[in-house]
């Protein structure tokens, strides 16, 4: 039988054992519960993709408010792009918050901020230039508003926007270069009339052009005409003061049709027949097609402005919590004078 001393020892052992068990139990529950909170947060985040709207998965275009801070109205291409968004909104029945930044980045940034304040469902941003978007894109991101970068690109971190839909500007530049390579196998001197300085379109086209241009073709000068007819005309006039057409240069790479039309005006006014030079433009607008019919452009690299159907569809997918591609490039081609007259009546912009 146990005496009092033994009973006391057993009691002490039981107490120590119970305390150890309790301690283990606490440790075990702490160990299993501690990570549970972040895991639950991760699961919740995974369930609700960025930009998903409260109407998901049944959002329709009626639920969509799309902010479209258009960069300007500098060209026929831009006019067609604006019409594409307005027409799409009317067709689908979503609300379009439209503004025209007149080619000024600060106006675009203010318009984006107003849209964030308004709490739009999505922002479709056609950035006038590549740099300087980080702050406002971060604001949109923090407000939970998805941004689709449209047409030109931005240099901001891709985590700040959901996707980019637009043309491959580098490829357009490469395609233009191929035309010069074919025309001048023995080399030539050419001029470049470039688009808005710092814009994704101008940067990409210039880069692609230089990468693909044969080394025996020299770009003797390059100036910006800011994608407008009005600004391209005096630039071409200044070129003609410096260089003799046909002697000092044999061709011109022009970053869009509007500048090409301005340049043609300047050439004609200076008594130069534009058809005696090799002119390659970009866009494929009706004006560009007419310039090919008239014999002034020898090729027109397509850049398609009708982006709204893809942008609207992607925006609805994002609102409904679906996944989208990070970069959607438009399928494009090169147009030539041979069939310009036949195609001109079919051109919608
Ligand atoms: O970003 C697309 C370019 O911008 C087009 O080539 C030009 O016409 C427009 O202004």
Short mmCIF file of C-alpha atoms and ligand atoms in Angstrom, two decimals:
data_model
loop_
_atom_site.label_atom_id
_atom_site.label_comp_id
_atom_site.label_asym_id
_atom_site.label_seq_id
_atom_site.Cartn_x
_atom_site.Cartn_y
_atom_site.Cartn_z
CA UNK A 1 0.00 0.00 0.00
CA UNK A 2 1.08 3.62 -0.54
CA UNK A 3 2.15 5.60 2.46
CA UNK A 4 1.65 9.37 2.69
CA UNK A 5 5.10 10.10 1.17
CA UNK A 6 4.39 7.90 -1.86
CA UNK A 7 0.97 9.53 -2.31
CA UNK A 8 2.62 12.94 -2.29
CA UNK A 9 5.18 11.83 -4.96
CA UNK A 10 2.37 10.48 -7.19
CA UNK A 11 0.43 13.73 -6.78
CA UNK A 12 3.48 15.80 -7.76
CA UNK A 13 4.06 13.58 -10.80
CA UNK A 14 0.42 13.90 -11.90
CA UNK A 15 0.57 17.70 -11.56
CA UNK A 16 3.84 17.96 -13.53
CA UNK A 17 2.54 15.61 -16.24
CA UNK A 18 -0.73 17.55 -16.57
CA UNK A 19 1.11 20.86 -16.83
CA UNK A 20 3.40 19.43 -19.53
CA UNK A 21 0.40 18.14 -21.49
CA UNK A 22 -1.34 21.53 -21.24
CA UNK A 23 1.79 23.29 -22.40
CA UNK A 24 2.10 20.91 -25.35
CA UNK A 25 -1.53 21.42 -26.21
CA UNK A 26 -1.14 25.21 -26.23
CA UNK A 27 1.99 24.97 -28.33
CA UNK A 28 0.29 22.65 -30.76
CA UNK A 29 -2.77 24.84 -31.15
CA UNK A 30 -0.58 27.95 -31.52
CA UNK A 31 1.45 26.16 -34.15
CA UNK A 32 -1.58 25.17 -36.16
CA UNK A 33 -3.49 28.42 -35.75
CA UNK A 34 -0.68 30.90 -36.37
CA UNK A 35 -0.37 30.36 -40.13
CA UNK A 36 -4.10 29.93 -40.52
CA UNK A 37 -4.76 33.65 -40.74
CA UNK A 38 -2.41 34.36 -43.68
CA UNK A 39 -3.49 31.14 -45.37
CA UNK A 40 -7.12 32.22 -45.06
CA UNK A 41 -6.16 35.66 -46.47
CA UNK A 42 -4.35 34.04 -49.39
CA UNK A 43 -7.33 31.84 -50.09
CA UNK A 44 -9.64 34.87 -50.05
CA UNK A 45 -7.31 36.77 -52.40
CA UNK A 46 -7.15 33.85 -54.77
CA UNK A 47 -10.95 33.62 -54.76
CA UNK A 48 -11.34 37.30 -55.71
CA UNK A 49 -9.00 38.23 -58.57
CA UNK A 50 -7.87 41.84 -58.86
CA UNK A 51 -10.52 43.98 -60.53
CA UNK A 52 -13.37 41.56 -59.98
CA UNK A 53 -16.60 43.53 -59.47
CA UNK A 54 -19.28 42.85 -56.88
CA UNK A 55 -21.64 41.76 -59.70
CA UNK A 56 -19.26 38.89 -60.64
CA UNK A 57 -19.71 36.36 -62.13
CA UNK A 58 -22.86 37.83 -63.68
CA UNK A 59 -21.68 41.31 -64.66
CA UNK A 60 -22.98 42.57 -67.99
CA UNK A 61 -22.06 45.67 -69.95
CA UNK A 62 -24.88 47.48 -68.14
CA UNK A 63 -22.76 47.21 -64.96
CA UNK A 64 -19.66 48.67 -66.60
CA UNK A 65 -18.39 52.22 -66.28
CA UNK A 66 -15.28 52.54 -68.46
CA UNK A 67 -12.98 55.51 -68.09
CA UNK A 68 -11.29 56.42 -71.39
CA UNK A 69 -8.94 59.40 -71.02
CA UNK A 70 -8.13 59.72 -74.72
CA UNK A 71 -4.72 61.28 -75.32
CA UNK A 72 -5.81 63.75 -77.99
CA UNK A 73 -7.24 64.29 -81.45
CA UNK A 74 -3.96 64.67 -83.30
CA UNK A 75 -4.62 62.41 -86.28
CA UNK A 76 -7.20 60.58 -88.36
CA UNK A 77 -6.04 57.42 -86.60
CA UNK A 78 -6.92 58.99 -83.24
CA UNK A 79 -10.33 60.14 -84.51
CA UNK A 80 -11.07 56.57 -85.59
CA UNK A 81 -9.88 55.22 -82.24
CA UNK A 82 -12.17 57.61 -80.34
CA UNK A 83 -15.10 56.67 -82.57
CA UNK A 84 -14.35 53.00 -81.95
CA UNK A 85 -14.77 53.48 -78.16
CA UNK A 86 -17.87 55.68 -78.44
CA UNK A 87 -19.53 53.29 -80.90
CA UNK A 88 -18.68 50.25 -78.80
CA UNK A 89 -20.14 51.84 -75.66
CA UNK A 90 -23.36 52.67 -77.52
CA UNK A 91 -23.55 49.16 -79.01
CA UNK A 92 -22.82 47.24 -75.79
CA UNK A 93 -24.61 49.61 -73.44
CA UNK A 94 -21.78 50.45 -71.06
CA UNK A 95 -21.07 53.95 -69.76
CA UNK A 96 -17.99 55.60 -71.24
CA UNK A 97 -16.32 58.39 -69.27
CA UNK A 98 -14.51 60.14 -72.12
CA UNK A 99 -12.04 63.02 -72.02
CA UNK A 100 -9.52 64.50 -74.48
CA UNK A 101 -6.11 65.30 -72.97
CA UNK A 102 -4.93 67.31 -75.99
CA UNK A 103 -1.65 65.41 -76.09
CA UNK A 104 -0.73 66.51 -72.55
CA UNK A 105 0.19 63.86 -70.01
CA UNK A 106 -0.82 66.06 -67.06
CA UNK A 107 -4.36 66.26 -68.48
CA UNK A 108 -4.48 62.49 -68.81
CA UNK A 109 -3.27 62.03 -65.22
CA UNK A 110 -5.94 64.45 -63.93
CA UNK A 111 -8.60 62.59 -65.91
CA UNK A 112 -7.47 59.24 -64.45
CA UNK A 113 -7.58 60.72 -60.92
CA UNK A 114 -11.13 61.99 -61.51
CA UNK A 115 -12.13 58.50 -62.67
CA UNK A 116 -10.62 56.94 -59.54
CA UNK A 117 -12.63 59.40 -57.42
CA UNK A 118 -15.75 58.48 -59.34
CA UNK A 119 -15.09 54.77 -58.71
CA UNK A 120 -15.31 53.56 -62.31
CA UNK A 121 -15.20 49.82 -63.00
CA UNK A 122 -12.21 49.96 -65.35
CA UNK A 123 -9.77 52.43 -66.88
CA UNK A 124 -8.69 52.03 -70.52
CA UNK A 125 -5.59 54.21 -70.74
CA UNK A 126 -3.97 55.23 -74.06
CA UNK A 127 -0.78 56.84 -72.70
CA UNK A 128 0.57 59.79 -74.66
CA UNK A 129 4.13 58.98 -73.52
CA UNK A 130 5.73 55.91 -71.93
CA UNK A 131 7.22 57.32 -68.72
CA UNK A 132 5.67 58.98 -65.67
CA UNK A 133 2.68 56.72 -64.96
CA UNK A 134 3.84 54.92 -61.82
CA UNK A 135 2.16 57.22 -59.27
CA UNK A 136 -1.29 57.36 -60.84
CA UNK A 137 -1.27 53.66 -61.75
CA UNK A 138 -0.43 52.90 -58.13
CA UNK A 139 -3.40 55.05 -57.04
CA UNK A 140 -5.73 53.14 -59.36
CA UNK A 141 -4.30 49.84 -58.12
CA UNK A 142 -4.75 50.84 -54.47
CA UNK A 143 -8.34 51.80 -55.26
CA UNK A 144 -8.88 48.31 -56.74
CA UNK A 145 -9.60 49.69 -60.23
CA UNK A 146 -8.13 47.61 -63.06
CA UNK A 147 -6.27 49.47 -65.81
CA UNK A 148 -5.96 48.22 -69.37
CA UNK A 149 -3.20 50.09 -71.21
CA UNK A 150 -4.47 50.72 -74.74
CA UNK A 151 -2.62 51.49 -78.00
CA UNK A 152 0.80 52.80 -76.82
CA UNK A 153 2.79 51.23 -74.00
CA UNK A 154 3.98 52.46 -70.58
CA UNK A 155 7.34 51.89 -68.91
CA UNK A 156 5.70 51.36 -65.47
CA UNK A 157 5.93 48.02 -63.67
CA UNK A 158 3.45 45.59 -65.32
CA UNK A 159 2.06 44.67 -61.87
CA UNK A 160 0.40 48.13 -61.86
CA UNK A 161 -1.92 47.33 -64.77
CA UNK A 162 -3.79 44.26 -65.88
CA UNK A 163 -3.01 44.15 -69.58
CA UNK A 164 -1.92 46.03 -72.72
CA UNK A 165 -3.91 45.86 -75.95
CA UNK A 166 -2.45 47.52 -79.04
CA UNK A 167 -0.08 47.32 -81.96
CA UNK A 168 3.45 45.95 -82.00
CA UNK A 169 5.14 49.29 -82.72
CA UNK A 170 8.60 47.74 -83.10
CA UNK A 171 7.28 45.33 -85.69
CA UNK A 172 5.75 48.27 -87.58
CA UNK A 173 9.17 49.95 -87.65
CA UNK A 174 10.77 46.71 -88.86
CA UNK A 175 8.18 46.36 -91.61
CA UNK A 176 8.92 49.91 -92.78
CA UNK A 177 12.65 49.15 -92.81
CA UNK A 178 12.08 46.07 -94.97
CA UNK A 179 10.51 48.31 -97.61
CA UNK A 180 13.64 50.49 -97.72
CA UNK A 181 15.88 47.41 -97.78
CA UNK A 182 13.98 46.05 -100.79
CA UNK A 183 13.98 49.39 -102.62
CA UNK A 184 17.63 50.28 -101.98
CA UNK A 185 19.75 47.09 -102.05
CA UNK A 186 22.79 49.23 -102.88
CA UNK A 187 22.18 51.69 -100.07
CA UNK A 188 20.61 55.15 -99.72
CA UNK A 189 20.33 58.20 -97.52
CA UNK A 190 16.98 58.81 -95.90
CA UNK A 191 15.16 61.11 -93.47
CA UNK A 192 12.86 60.20 -90.60
CA UNK A 193 9.81 62.18 -89.53
CA UNK A 194 9.13 60.76 -86.13
CA UNK A 195 6.06 60.74 -83.85
CA UNK A 196 5.60 62.30 -80.42
CA UNK A 197 8.89 62.23 -78.51
CA UNK A 198 8.80 59.65 -75.71
CA UNK A 199 5.62 57.97 -76.96
CA UNK A 200 5.52 54.18 -77.18
CA UNK A 201 4.59 54.48 -80.86
CA UNK A 202 7.56 56.68 -81.79
CA UNK A 203 10.06 54.86 -79.56
CA UNK A 204 8.98 51.42 -80.79
CA UNK A 205 8.88 52.36 -84.48
CA UNK A 206 12.27 54.07 -84.35
CA UNK A 207 13.81 51.09 -82.55
CA UNK A 208 12.37 48.45 -84.86
CA UNK A 209 13.27 50.53 -87.90
CA UNK A 210 16.92 50.87 -86.88
CA UNK A 211 17.19 47.21 -85.93
CA UNK A 212 15.95 46.01 -89.32
CA UNK A 213 17.43 48.66 -91.62
CA UNK A 214 20.38 47.50 -93.76
CA UNK A 215 23.65 49.07 -92.69
CA UNK A 216 24.14 50.68 -96.13
CA UNK A 217 21.03 52.81 -95.61
CA UNK A 218 21.82 55.91 -93.58
CA UNK A 219 19.29 57.97 -91.64
CA UNK A 220 20.83 61.40 -92.16
CA UNK A 221 18.34 63.27 -89.95
CA UNK A 222 15.38 62.57 -87.71
CA UNK A 223 12.95 65.15 -86.30
CA UNK A 224 9.57 64.90 -84.62
CA UNK A 225 6.34 66.15 -86.18
CA UNK A 226 4.33 65.13 -83.08
CA UNK A 227 2.02 62.94 -85.19
CA UNK A 228 0.23 65.99 -86.67
CA UNK A 229 -0.02 67.45 -90.17
CA UNK A 230 0.41 70.99 -88.86
CA UNK A 231 3.70 70.22 -87.10
CA UNK A 232 5.10 67.95 -89.81
CA UNK A 233 4.82 70.62 -92.51
CA UNK A 234 7.39 73.06 -91.07
CA UNK A 235 9.68 70.16 -90.13
CA UNK A 236 9.67 69.02 -93.75
CA UNK A 237 10.26 72.61 -94.87
CA UNK A 238 13.28 72.81 -92.56
CA UNK A 239 14.59 69.49 -93.92
CA UNK A 240 14.32 70.90 -97.45
CA UNK A 241 16.34 73.96 -96.47
CA UNK A 242 19.12 71.69 -95.26
CA UNK A 243 19.03 68.80 -97.72
CA UNK A 244 18.40 68.62 -101.46
CA UNK A 245 15.68 66.09 -102.29
CA UNK A 246 16.92 63.29 -104.53
CA UNK A 247 20.57 64.25 -104.06
CA UNK A 248 21.09 64.39 -100.29
CA UNK A 249 18.27 61.98 -99.52
CA UNK A 250 16.22 59.50 -101.54
CA UNK A 251 13.53 58.46 -99.09
CA UNK A 252 11.59 59.37 -95.95
CA UNK A 253 10.26 57.13 -93.19
CA UNK A 254 7.24 58.90 -91.70
CA UNK A 255 5.70 57.63 -88.46
CA UNK A 256 2.07 58.31 -89.43
CA UNK A 257 -0.16 59.24 -92.35
CA UNK A 258 -1.09 62.68 -91.03
CA UNK A 259 2.55 63.73 -90.88
CA UNK A 260 3.02 62.18 -94.31
CA UNK A 261 0.27 64.37 -95.73
CA UNK A 262 1.84 67.45 -94.09
CA UNK A 263 5.23 66.48 -95.55
CA UNK A 264 3.74 66.03 -99.03
CA UNK A 265 2.29 69.53 -98.84
CA UNK A 266 5.72 70.91 -97.96
CA UNK A 267 7.43 68.94 -100.75
CA UNK A 268 4.93 70.10 -103.37
CA UNK A 269 5.16 73.70 -102.17
CA UNK A 270 8.95 73.48 -102.57
CA UNK A 271 8.54 72.18 -106.12
CA UNK A 272 9.57 68.62 -105.27
CA UNK A 273 7.49 65.78 -106.71
CA UNK A 274 6.87 63.48 -103.69
CA UNK A 275 6.61 60.55 -106.12
CA UNK A 276 10.30 60.98 -107.00
CA UNK A 277 11.17 60.01 -103.43
CA UNK A 278 10.55 56.70 -101.65
CA UNK A 279 8.09 57.49 -98.84
CA UNK A 280 6.88 54.88 -96.37
CA UNK A 281 4.26 55.82 -93.80
CA UNK A 282 2.38 54.12 -90.98
CA UNK A 283 -1.34 53.75 -90.17
CA UNK A 284 -3.30 52.82 -93.30
CA UNK A 285 -5.92 55.54 -92.98
CA UNK A 286 -8.00 56.75 -95.91
CA UNK A 287 -5.57 59.66 -96.23
CA UNK A 288 -2.68 57.21 -96.48
CA UNK A 289 -4.52 55.15 -99.09
CA UNK A 290 -5.25 58.30 -101.09
CA UNK A 291 -1.55 59.22 -100.93
CA UNK A 292 -0.73 55.78 -102.37
CA UNK A 293 -3.34 56.20 -105.12
CA UNK A 294 -1.82 59.59 -105.94
CA UNK A 295 1.65 58.07 -106.09
CA UNK A 296 3.13 59.84 -103.05
CA UNK A 297 3.47 56.91 -100.59
CA UNK A 298 5.11 53.69 -101.75
CA UNK A 299 3.96 51.62 -98.77
CA UNK A 300 1.76 52.14 -95.72
CA UNK A 301 2.37 49.95 -92.66
CA UNK A 302 -0.92 49.17 -90.95
CA UNK A 303 -1.64 50.34 -87.39
CA UNK A 304 -5.22 49.48 -86.49
CA UNK A 305 -7.11 51.99 -84.30
CA UNK A 306 -10.31 49.93 -83.87
CA UNK A 307 -9.36 48.61 -80.45
CA UNK A 308 -12.56 49.10 -78.46
CA UNK A 309 -14.26 45.71 -79.09
CA UNK A 310 -11.28 43.83 -77.63
CA UNK A 311 -10.88 46.28 -74.76
CA UNK A 312 -14.57 46.10 -73.79
CA UNK A 313 -14.58 42.31 -73.90
CA UNK A 314 -11.46 42.15 -71.75
CA UNK A 315 -12.87 44.67 -69.27
CA UNK A 316 -16.00 42.56 -68.80
CA UNK A 317 -13.89 39.43 -68.32
CA UNK A 318 -11.88 41.21 -65.60
CA UNK A 319 -15.07 42.43 -63.88
CA UNK A 320 -16.36 38.86 -63.86
CA UNK A 321 -13.15 37.60 -62.26
CA UNK A 322 -11.77 35.90 -65.37
CA UNK A 323 -8.12 35.79 -66.37
CA UNK A 324 -6.77 37.74 -69.35
CA UNK A 325 -3.53 37.85 -71.33
CA UNK A 326 -0.95 40.40 -70.20
CA UNK A 327 -0.23 41.66 -73.73
CA UNK A 328 -2.60 41.43 -76.69
CA UNK A 329 -1.06 42.54 -79.99
CA UNK A 330 -3.13 43.45 -83.04
CA UNK A 331 -2.68 41.46 -86.23
CA UNK A 332 -1.53 43.87 -88.94
CA UNK A 333 -0.13 44.03 -92.47
CA UNK A 334 1.48 46.37 -95.03
CA UNK A 335 -0.51 48.07 -97.81
CA UNK A 336 0.85 48.96 -101.26
CA UNK A 337 -0.14 51.31 -104.10
CA UNK A 338 -0.95 48.34 -106.38
CA UNK A 339 -4.27 47.67 -104.67
CA UNK A 340 -4.80 50.99 -102.88
CA UNK A 341 -7.46 52.24 -105.31
CA UNK A 342 -9.42 49.01 -104.97
CA UNK A 343 -9.24 49.01 -101.16
CA UNK A 344 -9.80 52.74 -100.56
CA UNK A 345 -13.63 52.57 -100.75
CA UNK A 346 -13.63 49.79 -98.14
CA UNK A 347 -11.57 51.76 -95.61
CA UNK A 348 -13.63 52.88 -92.63
CA UNK A 349 -11.09 55.37 -91.27
O1 LIG B 1 -0.29 55.45 -81.16
C1 LIG B 1 -0.73 55.29 -82.45
C2 LIG B 1 -0.30 56.45 -83.28
O2 LIG B 1 -0.84 57.63 -82.71
C3 LIG B 1 -0.74 56.45 -84.70
O3 LIG B 1 0.18 55.93 -85.58
C4 LIG B 1 -0.87 57.91 -84.96
O4 LIG B 1 -1.54 58.23 -86.13
C5 LIG B 1 -1.48 58.38 -83.72
O5 LIG B 1 -1.48 59.71 -83.53
#
